[in-house]
């Protein structure tokens, strides 16, 4: 298999990024961007109208030649200098300005993984992170970030789970919207992706996601809808897979009816790289063909020109496609604020990443107040495993960001596969052992790599405390086969915990994992992929310099038997995409109607299951009490509650409000559970605060017969410490109501 074949099916949605010329019109005041875009379209020649509708990857490799004026990256759309329309220079970006297969050596600041940022439950922090990476992108010459990943985690074994924001539509949608708004505040266009139901990597180019409209509208589509409403992204990136039998990038229902008609979206739809299979995609709502070299043809050039000459509907679409692209460019200010190549303050930007990591680390277990560690009372700590003497891990694929000095360690995957490095295992140059020693210089630290269990056990026996770092590689292009830690780490942790009852486990994973050793440990923290200064963030939590405030954005199943599909769809028939020859692709269906809109914690509640950890779970070094739930009169639904810090140190509490029952609920269907509002607040010891939450009415309704329907009757809402720990419930009566999207 050659590299071109590998690219054709393994590249991420927008693998690399493209450069842009710094040509732009003289700044003009923003008046009516719709009118300005329409006027610009009328000034375009026939050839210029086609030029904005397609573009190549901006890399030179395997017979692919990047445009001469392109910056190495994901994509390049040629501008029209005579009208002040700049090139669109696109880079992969959800977690930072991506590395473009090593073709750029300039470095960038890595944010923590999507799940780590989602664990903050803090839209303001995600907006700050989005703005930071947009500034870095702008400093490198880019004006489009292929960011805004909002796919719900229907499949916790998914290779890209680490990029996304969890399993709940409200949390994912509001956080993605904030990140998008942050990016575009710096005059850089953001996408939202991958539209839609792109939940696993196995068969991602051809699997068929089957789901009823009502279930999709109440879950995955609602997450996108909220992100678009709150972030106003300039572009939507459609996905590789089919949805109900039709490829997402030619899916008239998704692109025309839902996105452009029902949601009145005014921006443009770009394809994922290699996801355009014909000129007819234009009529189905696709506005731009991305990564054209890995498609069978440049469908949106000569074939589109021929169709427009023969059929008026194609000519009308070309005008609309251009208007949408230009409108987003003008609305975000890409024309008036062109990128400027300039130095990047990596030190300052790293503090943004560290702040997100600190707030996203989740304290899962803390028996006998094992944490925080007291350096004055500890003489000897054994640090075991996880490459803790080298760095902190990062996810693989198009979202991977390499720091200013490159990775601390990289391991290619695939046994010589040409995309092995792209899908490899990478570690950032933030070293836990070094950070721990700097924080506690009088403590003796002994490091063992964990390859030999006997050696690790001996070190643990000799130490006051044992800290085991456990890692899990997840990467685009490759789903994990199960929920166990790889490489015998479960056995290592169990042996160390048996040797030292003060064993603390630091998980650095791309998603949820099983913990057969959990009850043997003193404490467990989930640090995810913690980014450019992950070691420093982990150290701050372990020693109490920061009070853990992260909460899980997805449930941790106790085993794969609790999942709607215990066997990962497609794995029995084929290898993951990047190991497949495209000629061997076989389509298969994934039945998402099994769980419908009840994803993750909603599924567990409906089935009466007890997961290992519930969505929303997370401990603190202080304690809180939330009480006094009161419903305010009028619509929309608003509630108040009192939150009090009952502990002896400052901390942040997350107030979670859930819908606990709907009219007509029955034991046969199982329990209802929906997050309907949340708010994070910082409280000093003993401080109380009365907060007010407003509930989006769509979260109290179901989709039925083309609109939202709120059934008349009694509803129960409740505060929760997690989705599985509800308290202080209130019953309310709501009238019947129907409304359109």
XYZ file of C-alpha atoms in Angstrom, residues 151-152 154-155 194-213 215-216 219-221 224 239-249 251 253-254 565 569-570 586-596 599:
59
model
C -19.461 14.665 18.283
C -21.120 13.016 21.272
C -21.658 7.213 21.790
C -18.647 4.911 21.622
C -17.884 16.298 12.230
C -21.511 16.637 11.122
C -22.870 14.128 12.106
C -22.965 10.841 14.063
C -19.251 10.212 13.485
C -18.720 8.237 16.700
C -16.020 5.699 15.852
C -12.949 5.293 13.669
C -13.491 1.694 12.587
C -15.145 1.980 9.196
C -15.412 5.733 9.535
C -15.340 6.241 5.759
C -18.241 3.968 5.039
C -20.210 2.842 8.074
C -23.882 3.721 8.085
C -25.204 5.334 11.273
C -28.851 4.346 11.602
C -31.005 6.458 13.893
C -34.529 7.855 14.094
C -34.907 11.574 13.518
C -33.374 10.487 18.688
C -30.858 12.395 16.569
C -28.899 14.189 21.131
C -26.157 14.561 18.516
C -27.936 17.184 16.439
C -24.384 20.809 17.098
C -18.336 13.755 8.237
C -17.028 10.726 6.361
C -19.718 8.232 7.325
C -23.200 7.610 6.036
C -26.254 8.616 8.044
C -29.386 6.578 7.389
C -27.942 5.285 4.147
C -26.562 8.531 2.703
C -23.054 9.953 3.009
C -23.020 12.852 5.461
C -21.479 15.233 2.911
C -27.019 14.168 3.008
C -31.634 15.909 5.290
C -28.635 16.937 7.380
C -23.040 -2.447 21.687
C -19.303 -2.464 15.283
C -17.212 -3.444 12.273
C -17.261 -2.908 3.124
C -20.150 -0.883 4.412
C -21.872 -1.890 7.627
C -24.633 -0.443 9.723
C -24.475 0.799 13.305
C -27.812 0.725 15.082
C -27.942 3.851 17.258
C -31.648 3.334 17.871
C -30.636 0.839 20.552
C -29.985 3.740 22.914
C -31.557 6.492 20.814
C -26.362 8.226 25.528
